[in-house]
CSV table of C-alpha atoms and ligand atoms in Angstrom, one decimal:
chain,number,residue,atom,x,y,z
A,1,MET,CA,-160.7,-208.9,126.7
A,2,LEU,CA,-161.1,-212.6,125.6
A,3,GLY,CA,-162.2,-212.9,122.0
A,4,GLN,CA,-161.1,-209.4,121.1
A,5,SER,CA,-159.0,-208.6,118.0
A,6,LEU,CA,-155.3,-207.9,118.1
A,7,LYS,CA,-155.9,-204.3,117.1
A,8,TYR,CA,-158.3,-203.8,120.0
A,9,LEU,CA,-156.0,-205.5,122.5
A,10,SER,CA,-153.1,-203.4,121.2
A,11,ALA,CA,-155.0,-200.2,121.7
A,12,GLN,CA,-156.1,-201.2,125.2
A,13,LEU,CA,-152.5,-201.9,126.2
A,14,ASN,CA,-151.2,-198.7,124.7
A,15,ASP,CA,-154.0,-196.6,126.4
A,16,LYS,CA,-153.0,-198.3,129.7
A,17,LYS,CA,-156.6,-199.7,130.1
A,18,ILE,CA,-155.0,-203.0,130.8
A,19,SER,CA,-151.5,-204.2,131.4
A,20,SER,CA,-149.8,-207.1,129.6
A,21,VAL,CA,-149.6,-208.9,132.9
A,22,GLU,CA,-153.3,-208.6,133.4
A,23,LEU,CA,-154.1,-209.6,129.9
A,24,THR,CA,-151.7,-212.6,130.0
A,25,THR,CA,-153.3,-213.7,133.3
A,26,GLU,CA,-156.7,-213.5,131.8
A,27,TYR,CA,-155.6,-215.9,129.0
A,28,LEU,CA,-153.7,-218.2,131.3
A,29,ASN,CA,-156.9,-218.5,133.4
A,30,ARG,CA,-158.9,-219.3,130.3
A,31,ILE,CA,-156.3,-222.0,129.3
A,32,ARG,CA,-156.4,-223.4,132.8
A,33,SER,CA,-160.2,-223.7,132.7
A,34,LEU,CA,-160.4,-225.3,129.2
A,35,ASN,CA,-157.2,-227.2,128.4
A,36,ALA,CA,-158.1,-230.4,130.3
A,37,LYS,CA,-161.1,-230.7,128.0
A,38,LEU,CA,-159.6,-229.5,124.7
A,39,ASN,CA,-155.9,-230.5,125.0
A,40,ALA,CA,-154.8,-227.6,122.9
A,41,PHE,CA,-151.6,-226.9,124.7
A,42,ILE,CA,-148.7,-229.3,125.4
A,43,THR,CA,-146.8,-226.9,127.6
A,44,ILE,CA,-147.9,-223.9,129.7
A,45,ASN,CA,-145.3,-222.1,131.7
A,46,GLU,CA,-147.0,-219.3,133.7
A,47,ALA,CA,-143.7,-218.0,135.1
A,48,LEU,CA,-142.1,-217.6,131.8
A,49,SER,CA,-145.2,-216.0,130.2
A,50,LEU,CA,-145.6,-213.6,133.0
A,51,GLU,CA,-141.9,-212.6,132.9
A,52,GLN,CA,-142.3,-211.7,129.3
A,53,ALA,CA,-145.5,-209.8,130.1
A,54,ARG,CA,-143.7,-207.7,132.7
A,55,MET,CA,-141.0,-206.9,130.2
A,56,ALA,CA,-143.7,-205.9,127.7
A,57,ASP,CA,-145.2,-203.6,130.2
A,58,GLN,CA,-141.9,-201.8,130.6
A,59,LEU,CA,-141.6,-201.4,126.8
A,60,ILE,CA,-145.1,-199.9,126.7
A,61,ALA,CA,-144.4,-197.6,129.6
A,62,ALA,CA,-141.2,-196.4,127.9
A,63,GLY,CA,-143.2,-195.7,124.7
A,64,ASN,CA,-141.4,-198.4,122.8
A,65,ALA,CA,-144.4,-200.5,121.8
A,66,SER,CA,-145.1,-201.9,118.4
A,67,PRO,CA,-148.5,-203.4,117.5
A,68,LEU,CA,-148.1,-206.8,119.1
A,69,THR,CA,-146.1,-205.7,122.2
A,70,GLY,CA,-147.6,-207.3,125.3
A,71,ILE,CA,-150.0,-209.6,123.4
A,72,PRO,CA,-150.1,-213.3,124.3
A,73,ILE,CA,-149.4,-215.5,121.2
A,74,ALA,CA,-149.7,-219.3,121.3
A,75,GLN,CA,-146.7,-221.0,119.6
A,76,LYS,CA,-147.0,-224.3,117.7
A,77,ASP,CA,-144.7,-226.8,119.5
A,78,ILE,CA,-142.7,-227.2,116.3
A,79,PHE,CA,-140.8,-223.9,116.9
A,80,CYS,CA,-137.7,-224.3,119.1
A,81,THR,CA,-138.2,-222.0,122.1
A,82,LYS,CA,-135.3,-221.4,124.4
A,83,GLY,CA,-136.0,-222.6,127.9
A,84,TRP,CA,-139.3,-224.2,126.9
A,85,LEU,CA,-140.0,-227.8,126.2
A,86,THR,CA,-140.3,-228.2,122.4
A,87,THR,CA,-141.7,-231.6,121.7
A,88,CYS,CA,-143.0,-231.5,118.1
A,89,GLY,CA,-145.9,-233.7,119.4
A,90,SER,CA,-143.5,-236.7,119.7
A,91,LYS,CA,-142.3,-239.0,122.4
A,92,MET,CA,-138.9,-238.6,120.7
A,93,LEU,CA,-138.7,-235.0,121.9
A,94,ALA,CA,-140.9,-235.3,125.0
A,95,ASN,CA,-138.0,-234.3,127.2
A,96,PHE,CA,-136.3,-231.8,124.8
A,97,THR,CA,-135.7,-228.3,126.1
A,98,ALA,CA,-134.6,-226.1,123.2
A,99,PRO,CA,-131.2,-224.4,123.7
A,100,TYR,CA,-132.1,-221.7,121.2
A,101,ASN,CA,-135.0,-219.9,119.6
A,102,ALA,CA,-136.4,-220.4,116.2
A,103,THR,CA,-136.3,-217.2,114.2
A,104,VAL,CA,-140.1,-216.9,114.4
A,105,ILE,CA,-139.9,-217.1,118.2
A,106,GLU,CA,-137.0,-214.6,118.2
A,107,ARG,CA,-139.0,-212.1,116.0
A,108,PHE,CA,-141.9,-212.2,118.5
A,109,ASN,CA,-139.6,-211.8,121.4
A,110,GLN,CA,-137.9,-208.8,119.8
A,111,ILE,CA,-141.1,-206.9,119.6
A,112,GLY,CA,-142.1,-207.9,123.2
A,113,ALA,CA,-145.0,-210.3,122.4
A,114,VAL,CA,-145.8,-212.9,125.1
A,115,ASN,CA,-145.5,-216.6,124.5
A,116,ILE,CA,-148.7,-217.9,126.2
A,117,GLY,CA,-147.8,-221.6,125.6
A,118,LYS,CA,-146.8,-224.3,123.2
A,119,THR,CA,-149.6,-225.9,121.2
A,120,ASN,CA,-150.4,-229.5,120.6
A,121,MET,CA,-149.9,-230.8,117.1
A,122,ASP,CA,-149.7,-234.0,115.0
A,123,GLU,CA,-146.4,-235.8,115.6
A,124,PHE,CA,-143.7,-234.0,113.5
A,125,ALA,CA,-146.6,-232.2,111.8
A,126,MET,CA,-147.7,-235.4,110.1
A,127,GLY,CA,-151.5,-235.6,110.1
A,128,SER,CA,-154.8,-233.9,109.3
A,129,SER,CA,-156.7,-234.5,112.5
A,130,ASN,CA,-154.3,-233.9,115.4
A,131,GLU,CA,-154.7,-237.5,116.4
A,132,THR,CA,-151.1,-238.6,115.9
A,133,SER,CA,-149.8,-236.4,118.8
A,134,PHE,CA,-148.0,-238.4,121.5
A,135,PHE,CA,-149.8,-236.1,123.9
A,136,GLY,CA,-153.3,-237.2,122.8
A,137,PRO,CA,-155.7,-235.7,120.4
A,138,VAL,CA,-156.9,-232.1,120.4
A,139,LYS,CA,-160.7,-231.7,120.5
A,140,ASN,CA,-162.7,-229.4,118.2
A,141,PRO,CA,-164.1,-226.6,120.4
A,142,TRP,CA,-167.3,-226.5,118.3
A,143,ASP,CA,-168.0,-230.2,119.1
A,144,ILE,CA,-165.6,-232.2,121.2
A,145,HIS,CA,-166.5,-235.4,119.3
A,146,ALA,CA,-164.9,-233.8,116.2
A,147,VAL,CA,-161.3,-233.4,115.2
A,148,PRO,CA,-159.9,-229.9,115.1
A,149,GLY,CA,-157.9,-230.7,111.9
A,150,GLY,CA,-154.1,-231.0,111.7
A,151,SER,CA,-151.4,-230.7,112.1
A,152,SER,CA,-151.7,-227.2,113.7
A,153,GLY,CA,-154.8,-228.4,115.5
A,154,GLY,CA,-153.8,-227.1,118.9
A,155,SER,CA,-153.2,-223.6,117.5
A,156,ALA,CA,-156.5,-223.6,115.7
A,157,CYS,CA,-158.4,-224.8,118.8
A,158,ALA,CA,-156.6,-222.3,121.1
A,159,VAL,CA,-157.7,-219.4,118.9
A,160,ALA,CA,-161.2,-220.6,118.3
A,161,ALA,CA,-161.8,-221.3,122.0
A,162,GLY,CA,-160.4,-217.9,123.1
A,163,MET,CA,-157.3,-219.4,124.8
A,164,ALA,CA,-155.1,-217.1,122.7
A,165,PRO,CA,-155.9,-214.2,120.4
A,166,ALA,CA,-153.6,-215.5,117.8
A,167,ALA,CA,-151.2,-218.4,117.2
A,168,THR,CA,-148.5,-219.6,114.9
A,169,GLY,CA,-148.8,-222.7,112.7
A,170,THR,CA,-146.9,-224.5,110.0
A,171,ASP,CA,-148.2,-225.7,106.7
A,172,THR,CA,-146.5,-228.5,104.6
A,173,GLY,CA,-149.6,-229.7,102.8
A,174,GLY,CA,-152.4,-227.8,104.5
A,175,SER,CA,-151.7,-227.8,108.2
A,176,ILE,CA,-152.5,-224.1,108.7
A,177,ARG,CA,-155.5,-223.9,106.3
A,178,GLN,CA,-157.2,-227.2,107.1
A,179,PRO,CA,-157.4,-226.8,110.9
A,180,ALA,CA,-158.3,-223.1,110.5
A,181,ALA,CA,-161.2,-224.3,108.3
A,182,LEU,CA,-162.4,-227.0,110.7
A,183,CYS,CA,-162.2,-224.7,113.7
A,184,GLY,CA,-163.8,-221.7,112.1
A,185,ILE,CA,-160.8,-219.3,112.2
A,186,SER,CA,-158.6,-217.6,109.6
A,187,GLY,CA,-155.1,-218.7,108.7
A,188,ILE,CA,-152.5,-218.0,106.0
A,189,LYS,CA,-149.6,-220.0,104.6
A,190,PRO,CA,-147.3,-217.4,103.0
A,191,THR,CA,-145.3,-217.8,99.8
A,192,TYR,CA,-142.5,-220.4,100.4
A,193,GLY,CA,-139.4,-218.6,101.7
A,194,LEU,CA,-141.0,-215.6,103.3
A,195,VAL,CA,-141.0,-217.0,106.9
A,196,SER,CA,-137.8,-218.4,108.2
A,197,ARG,CA,-137.6,-222.1,108.8
A,198,PHE,CA,-134.6,-221.8,111.2
A,199,GLY,CA,-135.5,-223.6,114.4
A,200,MET,CA,-138.8,-224.8,113.0
A,201,ILE,CA,-138.4,-228.6,113.3
A,202,ALA,CA,-138.2,-229.9,109.7
A,203,PHE,CA,-140.7,-232.2,108.2
A,204,ALA,CA,-140.5,-231.7,104.4
A,205,SER,CA,-138.1,-228.8,103.9
A,206,SER,CA,-139.2,-227.9,100.4
A,207,LEU,CA,-142.8,-227.6,101.5
A,208,ASP,CA,-142.7,-226.5,105.1
A,209,GLN,CA,-143.8,-222.9,105.8
A,210,GLY,CA,-144.7,-221.1,109.0
A,211,GLY,CA,-147.6,-218.7,109.1
A,212,PRO,CA,-150.2,-217.1,111.4
A,213,MET,CA,-153.6,-218.3,112.6
A,214,ALA,CA,-156.1,-215.7,114.1
A,215,LYS,CA,-159.7,-214.8,114.0
A,216,SER,CA,-159.6,-212.3,111.2
A,217,ALA,CA,-157.6,-211.3,108.1
A,218,GLU,CA,-156.7,-208.0,109.8
A,219,ASP,CA,-155.1,-209.9,112.7
A,220,LEU,CA,-153.3,-212.1,110.3
A,221,ALA,CA,-151.8,-209.0,108.7
A,222,LEU,CA,-150.4,-207.9,112.0
A,223,MET,CA,-149.0,-211.3,112.7
A,224,LEU,CA,-147.4,-211.6,109.3
A,225,ASN,CA,-145.7,-208.2,109.8
A,226,VAL,CA,-143.8,-209.8,112.7
A,227,MET,CA,-143.1,-213.2,111.1
A,228,VAL,CA,-141.9,-212.4,107.6
A,229,GLY,CA,-138.3,-211.3,106.9
A,230,PHE,CA,-135.0,-212.5,105.5
A,231,ASP,CA,-133.0,-214.8,107.6
A,232,GLU,CA,-129.4,-215.7,106.7
A,233,ARG,CA,-129.7,-218.9,108.8
A,234,ASP,CA,-132.3,-220.4,106.4
A,235,SER,CA,-130.8,-221.1,103.0
A,236,THR,CA,-134.2,-220.8,101.3
A,237,SER,CA,-135.2,-217.5,103.0
A,238,LEU,CA,-136.0,-214.8,100.5
A,239,GLN,CA,-134.4,-211.4,100.5
A,240,ARG,CA,-137.1,-208.9,99.7
A,241,GLU,CA,-138.2,-205.5,100.7
A,242,ILE,CA,-140.3,-205.5,103.9
A,243,GLU,CA,-144.0,-205.0,103.3
A,244,ASP,CA,-146.7,-203.8,105.6
A,245,TYR,CA,-149.4,-206.5,105.1
A,246,ARG,CA,-152.1,-204.1,106.3
A,247,ARG,CA,-151.6,-201.7,103.4
A,248,ASP,CA,-154.3,-203.0,101.1
A,249,LEU,CA,-156.9,-204.1,103.6
A,250,GLU,CA,-159.3,-201.3,102.8
A,251,LYS,CA,-159.1,-201.5,99.0
A,252,PRO,CA,-162.5,-202.0,97.3
A,253,LEU,CA,-162.9,-205.3,95.4
A,254,ALA,CA,-164.5,-203.9,92.3
A,255,GLY,CA,-162.8,-205.4,89.3
A,256,LEU,CA,-161.3,-208.4,91.2
A,257,ARG,CA,-161.1,-211.5,89.0
A,258,ILE,CA,-161.8,-214.7,90.9
A,259,GLY,CA,-160.9,-218.0,89.3
A,260,LEU,CA,-162.9,-221.1,90.3
A,261,PRO,CA,-160.9,-224.2,89.5
A,262,LYS,CA,-163.4,-226.7,88.3
A,263,GLU,CA,-161.4,-229.6,89.7
A,264,TYR,CA,-162.1,-228.1,93.2
A,265,PHE,CA,-165.9,-228.6,92.8
A,266,ASP,CA,-166.0,-232.2,91.6
A,267,GLN,CA,-167.8,-235.2,93.1
A,268,GLY,CA,-165.4,-235.5,96.0
A,269,LEU,CA,-166.8,-232.3,97.5
A,270,ASN,CA,-169.5,-232.6,100.2
A,271,ASP,CA,-172.8,-230.7,99.6
A,272,GLU,CA,-172.8,-228.5,102.6
A,273,VAL,CA,-169.3,-227.3,102.0
A,274,ALA,CA,-170.1,-226.7,98.3
A,275,HIS,CA,-173.2,-224.7,99.3
A,276,ALA,CA,-171.3,-222.5,101.7
A,277,VAL,CA,-168.5,-221.9,99.2
A,278,THR,CA,-171.1,-220.9,96.5
A,279,GLN,CA,-172.7,-218.5,98.9
A,280,ALA,CA,-169.4,-216.9,99.8
A,281,ILE,CA,-168.6,-216.4,96.1
A,282,GLU,CA,-172.0,-214.8,95.6
A,283,GLU,CA,-171.1,-212.4,98.4
A,284,TYR,CA,-167.9,-211.6,96.5
A,285,GLN,CA,-169.9,-210.8,93.4
A,286,LYS,CA,-171.9,-208.4,95.4
A,287,LEU,CA,-168.7,-206.7,96.4
A,288,GLY,CA,-167.9,-206.2,92.7
A,289,ALA,CA,-165.7,-209.2,91.9
A,290,SER,CA,-166.2,-211.1,88.7
A,291,VAL,CA,-165.9,-214.9,88.5
A,292,ILE,CA,-164.4,-217.1,85.8
A,293,GLU,CA,-164.2,-220.9,85.7
A,294,VAL,CA,-160.6,-222.1,85.3
A,295,SER,CA,-158.9,-225.5,85.2
A,296,LEU,CA,-155.9,-226.9,87.0
A,297,PRO,CA,-155.6,-230.1,85.0
A,298,ASN,CA,-153.0,-231.7,87.2
A,299,ALA,CA,-154.7,-230.9,90.5
A,300,GLY,CA,-155.8,-234.5,90.9
A,301,LEU,CA,-152.1,-235.6,91.1
A,302,SER,CA,-151.3,-233.4,94.1
A,303,ILE,CA,-152.0,-236.1,96.8
A,304,PRO,CA,-149.9,-238.8,95.2
A,305,VAL,CA,-147.1,-236.4,94.4
A,306,TYR,CA,-147.2,-234.9,97.9
A,307,TYR,CA,-147.2,-238.3,99.5
A,308,VAL,CA,-144.0,-239.2,97.6
A,309,ILE,CA,-142.1,-235.9,98.1
A,310,ALA,CA,-143.1,-235.2,101.7
A,311,PRO,CA,-142.2,-238.6,103.1
A,312,ALA,CA,-138.9,-238.6,101.0
A,313,GLU,CA,-137.8,-235.4,102.7
A,314,ALA,CA,-139.1,-236.5,106.0
A,315,SER,CA,-137.2,-239.8,106.0
A,316,SER,CA,-134.0,-237.8,105.5
A,317,ASN,CA,-134.9,-235.0,108.0
A,318,LEU,CA,-135.9,-237.4,110.7
A,319,SER,CA,-132.6,-239.4,110.5
A,320,ARG,CA,-131.2,-237.0,113.1
A,321,PHE,CA,-133.4,-238.5,115.8
A,322,ASP,CA,-131.1,-241.4,116.6
A,323,GLY,CA,-130.9,-241.3,120.4
A,324,VAL,CA,-127.4,-239.9,120.4
A,325,ARG,CA,-127.6,-236.1,120.2
A,326,TYR,CA,-130.9,-235.2,121.9
A,327,GLY,CA,-134.3,-236.5,122.8
A,328,TYR,CA,-135.4,-240.0,123.6
A,329,ARG,CA,-133.0,-242.9,123.9
A,330,ALA,CA,-134.1,-246.5,124.5
A,331,LYS,CA,-133.2,-247.7,128.0
A,332,GLN,CA,-131.9,-251.1,127.0
A,333,TYR,CA,-129.8,-252.2,124.0
A,334,VAL,CA,-126.9,-254.4,123.2
A,335,ASN,CA,-124.9,-252.3,120.7
A,336,LEU,CA,-125.0,-249.1,118.7
A,337,ASP,CA,-127.2,-250.5,115.9
A,338,ASP,CA,-129.6,-251.9,118.4
A,339,MET,CA,-129.7,-248.6,120.3
A,340,TYR,CA,-130.7,-246.8,117.0
A,341,LYS,CA,-133.3,-249.4,116.2
A,342,LYS,CA,-134.9,-249.5,119.7
A,343,THR,CA,-134.8,-245.7,120.1
A,344,ARG,CA,-136.6,-245.1,116.8
A,345,THR,CA,-139.0,-248.0,117.3
A,346,GLN,CA,-140.0,-246.7,120.7
A,347,GLY,CA,-139.7,-243.0,120.1
A,348,PHE,CA,-141.7,-242.6,116.9
A,349,GLY,CA,-145.4,-243.2,116.5
A,350,GLN,CA,-147.1,-245.2,113.8
A,351,GLU,CA,-147.7,-242.5,111.2
A,352,VAL,CA,-144.2,-241.1,111.5
A,353,LYS,CA,-142.8,-244.6,110.9
A,354,ARG,CA,-145.1,-245.1,107.9
A,355,ARG,CA,-143.7,-241.9,106.4
A,356,ILE,CA,-140.1,-242.9,107.0
A,357,LEU,CA,-140.7,-246.3,105.4
A,358,ILE,CA,-142.4,-244.7,102.3
A,359,GLY,CA,-139.8,-242.0,102.1
A,360,THR,CA,-136.9,-244.5,102.3
A,361,TYR,CA,-138.5,-246.7,99.7
A,362,VAL,CA,-139.1,-243.9,97.1
A,363,LEU,CA,-135.5,-242.7,97.5
A,364,SER,CA,-133.9,-246.2,97.3
A,365,HIS,CA,-131.9,-247.4,94.4
A,366,GLY,CA,-134.2,-248.6,91.6
A,367,TYR,CA,-137.2,-246.7,92.8
A,368,TYR,CA,-135.7,-243.2,92.9
A,369,ASP,CA,-136.4,-242.6,89.2
A,370,ALA,CA,-139.7,-244.3,89.2
A,371,TYR,CA,-141.2,-242.5,92.2
A,372,TYR,CA,-139.2,-239.6,93.4
A,373,ILE,CA,-138.0,-238.1,90.1
A,374,LYS,CA,-141.4,-238.7,88.6
A,375,ALA,CA,-143.0,-236.9,91.5
A,376,GLN,CA,-140.7,-233.9,91.0
A,377,LYS,CA,-141.6,-233.7,87.3
A,378,LEU,CA,-145.3,-233.8,88.2
A,379,ARG,CA,-144.7,-231.2,90.8
A,380,ARG,CA,-143.5,-228.8,88.1
A,381,LEU,CA,-146.7,-229.5,86.0
A,382,ILE,CA,-148.8,-228.7,89.1
A,383,ALA,CA,-147.0,-225.4,89.6
A,384,ASN,CA,-147.3,-224.6,85.9
A,385,ASP,CA,-151.1,-224.9,86.0
A,386,PHE,CA,-151.2,-222.2,88.6
A,387,THR,CA,-148.9,-219.9,86.6
A,388,ASP,CA,-151.2,-220.3,83.6
A,389,VAL,CA,-154.4,-219.5,85.5
A,390,PHE,CA,-152.9,-216.5,87.2
A,391,LYS,CA,-152.6,-214.9,83.8
A,392,ARG,CA,-156.4,-214.6,83.8
A,393,CYS,CA,-157.4,-214.1,87.4
A,394,ASP,CA,-156.1,-212.4,90.6
A,395,VAL,CA,-157.0,-215.0,93.1
A,396,LEU,CA,-158.4,-218.5,93.1
A,397,MET,CA,-161.2,-219.6,95.4
A,398,GLY,CA,-162.6,-222.9,96.4
A,399,PRO,CA,-163.2,-225.1,99.5
A,400,THR,CA,-160.3,-225.5,101.9
A,401,THR,CA,-161.4,-229.1,102.8
A,402,PRO,CA,-163.8,-231.6,101.2
A,403,THR,CA,-165.9,-232.0,104.3
A,404,VAL,CA,-166.5,-230.4,107.7
A,405,ALA,CA,-164.6,-231.7,110.7
A,406,PHE,CA,-165.0,-235.5,110.9
A,407,ASP,CA,-165.4,-237.4,114.2
A,408,LEU,CA,-162.4,-238.4,116.3
A,409,GLY,CA,-161.4,-241.9,115.4
A,410,GLU,CA,-163.4,-241.8,112.1
A,411,LYS,CA,-160.4,-241.9,109.8
A,412,SER,CA,-157.5,-242.8,112.1
A,413,ASP,CA,-157.4,-246.4,110.7
A,414,ASP,CA,-157.5,-245.4,107.1
A,415,PRO,CA,-154.5,-243.4,106.1
A,416,ILE,CA,-155.7,-242.8,102.5
A,417,GLN,CA,-159.0,-241.2,103.7
A,418,MET,CA,-157.0,-239.1,106.1
A,419,TYR,CA,-154.6,-238.0,103.3
A,420,LEU,CA,-157.5,-236.9,101.2
A,421,SER,CA,-158.3,-234.2,103.7
A,422,ASP,CA,-155.6,-232.2,102.0
A,423,ILE,CA,-156.8,-232.7,98.4
A,424,TYR,CA,-157.4,-228.9,97.9
A,425,THR,CA,-154.5,-227.6,99.9
A,426,SER,CA,-151.4,-229.6,99.1
A,427,SER,CA,-150.9,-228.4,95.5
A,428,VAL,CA,-150.4,-224.9,96.9
A,429,ASN,CA,-147.4,-226.1,98.9
A,430,LEU,CA,-146.1,-228.1,95.9
A,431,ALA,CA,-146.2,-224.8,93.9
A,432,GLY,CA,-144.8,-222.7,96.8
A,433,LEU,CA,-147.8,-220.3,96.5
A,434,PRO,CA,-149.6,-218.5,99.3
A,435,GLY,CA,-152.9,-219.9,100.5
A,436,MET,CA,-155.4,-219.0,103.2
A,437,SER,CA,-158.6,-220.1,104.7
A,438,ILE,CA,-161.4,-218.0,106.2
A,439,PRO,CA,-164.6,-219.1,107.9
A,440,ILE,CA,-167.8,-218.8,105.7
A,441,GLY,CA,-170.4,-220.8,107.6
A,442,PHE,CA,-171.4,-224.0,109.3
A,443,GLY,CA,-172.6,-227.4,108.3
A,444,LYS,CA,-175.8,-228.9,109.6
A,445,LYS,CA,-174.2,-230.2,112.8
A,446,GLY,CA,-172.8,-226.8,113.5
A,447,ARG,CA,-169.2,-227.6,112.4
A,448,PRO,CA,-167.4,-224.8,110.6
A,449,ILE,CA,-166.6,-224.5,106.9
A,450,GLY,CA,-163.7,-222.6,105.3
A,451,LEU,CA,-163.1,-220.9,102.0
A,452,GLN,CA,-159.7,-221.3,100.5
A,453,ILE,CA,-158.2,-218.2,98.8
A,454,ILE,CA,-155.0,-218.9,96.7
A,455,GLY,CA,-153.0,-216.0,95.5
A,456,ASN,CA,-150.0,-215.6,93.1
A,457,TYR,CA,-146.5,-215.5,94.6
A,458,PHE,CA,-146.0,-212.6,97.1
A,459,LYS,CA,-149.7,-211.6,96.8
A,460,GLU,CA,-150.3,-211.9,100.6
A,461,ALA,CA,-151.4,-208.3,100.9
A,462,GLN,CA,-154.0,-208.7,98.2
A,463,MET,CA,-155.3,-211.9,99.6
A,464,LEU,CA,-155.7,-210.3,103.1
A,465,ASN,CA,-157.5,-207.5,101.4
A,466,VAL,CA,-159.9,-210.0,99.7
A,467,ALA,CA,-160.5,-211.7,103.0
A,468,HIS,CA,-160.9,-208.5,105.0
A,469,GLN,CA,-163.5,-207.1,102.6
A,470,TYR,CA,-165.6,-210.2,103.1
A,471,GLN,CA,-165.2,-210.1,106.8
A,472,LYS,CA,-166.4,-206.5,106.9
A,473,VAL,CA,-169.8,-207.6,105.5
A,474,THR,CA,-170.1,-210.9,107.3
A,475,ASP,CA,-169.7,-212.1,110.8
A,476,TRP,CA,-168.7,-215.8,110.5
A,477,HIS,CA,-165.2,-214.9,111.9
A,478,LEU,CA,-166.8,-213.4,115.0
A,479,GLN,CA,-168.6,-216.6,116.0
A,480,VAL,CA,-167.3,-218.3,119.2
A,481,PRO,CA,-167.9,-221.9,120.2
A,482,ILE,CA,-167.5,-221.4,124.0
A,483,LYS,CA,-168.6,-218.2,125.7
B,1,LIG,N1,-151.9,-233.6,106.4
B,1,LIG,C1,-150.6,-233.5,105.6
B,1,LIG,C2,-149.7,-234.5,106.1
B,1,LIG,O1,-150.0,-235.3,107.0
B,1,LIG,C3,-150.1,-232.1,105.8
B,1,LIG,C4,-149.5,-231.8,107.1
B,1,LIG,C5,-148.8,-230.5,107.2
B,1,LIG,O2,-149.2,-229.6,106.4
B,1,LIG,N2,-147.9,-230.4,108.1
B,1,LIG,O3,-148.6,-234.6,105.6
């Protein structure tokens, strides 16, 4: 069953060809054999997973199954999961067992999906390579000398290596799309506000959005159907009619207008990525789509703007980790101030501290107008560029990342280079738009390449249609790194 689609697994479960307990055991065995090498999971709890699988088998036997009932799903360790360790990749929360479920976890529980384990991630989701995790880096299953991307690197690795058929991720500046691209899988960041952030440990609240990672667009649609929905416990959750994200998958693409932002194909783009993207776009033209060049004049500002706004929000969100309420507390201190200081010095890693310092700086008196307010104004311009181009095209396409996966350690001492990994993805978060990545080929060293598809607000069903039609005529999404 390993490597099969969610649709296939669901049919096997419903036809009683396999039980959820058997399926879960298969995946647990796979995780056991690969995790020491790949480090995709921080926590595995066989007893809890198998208990959920037994409950799922009862639901199926009683005829109460929905499409993902009984299916093992890997959960990014940013989602609070009752009874499970929820670490967010940090020493600060290394001993934190969540007392409640994130809404995303609750929604999977309600339909009887099985939590197969909590995946490794960059500390507090800050990173593009999964090297900032307190629990060590995740390896790219296509080449263990390469990074898997970040921050949802554990989830991407788990799906690519067949340790889970699908996983959750979160995307603040690219953390679903970038690791999906570098690991050769599919992932979608929905429109801001569609997936509840309740219980999803906050990094930059105005940008953070949960979403699914899986092998194919069709699988992403099944996952989104579970994840999306209004939640009164999240003040930015959107109240909208429920959609079936599978509904448009089979629509032909004739007449589709694809916009190619010229800023996404400039000198920063590596040749092998450019070549694969061009070929994918030719494939779309064969499917009946037309292509127009468009411009996002403010796209070049997205990295500086993102790296003002995201740290500003992070510095505020992370003030709750003070050693008093939960998580790590320094062992020795002389007074309360010293306790805060030592706890935060010892509990946070270097990248998190860097963000807290930048964020505190740009929010401080005298710099607030110069940096934070300025960044907010530019954020509006970046969003307006997208509104303009969506008057003339249905979706935008371009590379997800400027290069294929880089080597472990290659950029860890150079934060600016690391930040540039999100050059094509972060503007989508700043605008609150949906964005996805699908696999479209490999570079010379056999490392995967992703195509980014950006849609207008709430156009997830259309984007999944666009991705699915490509996946029907190509097989990049079916390639596996480890048999
Ligand atoms: N790489 C970006 C950062 O480090 C984005 C991370 C994310 O999307 N969570 O902030």
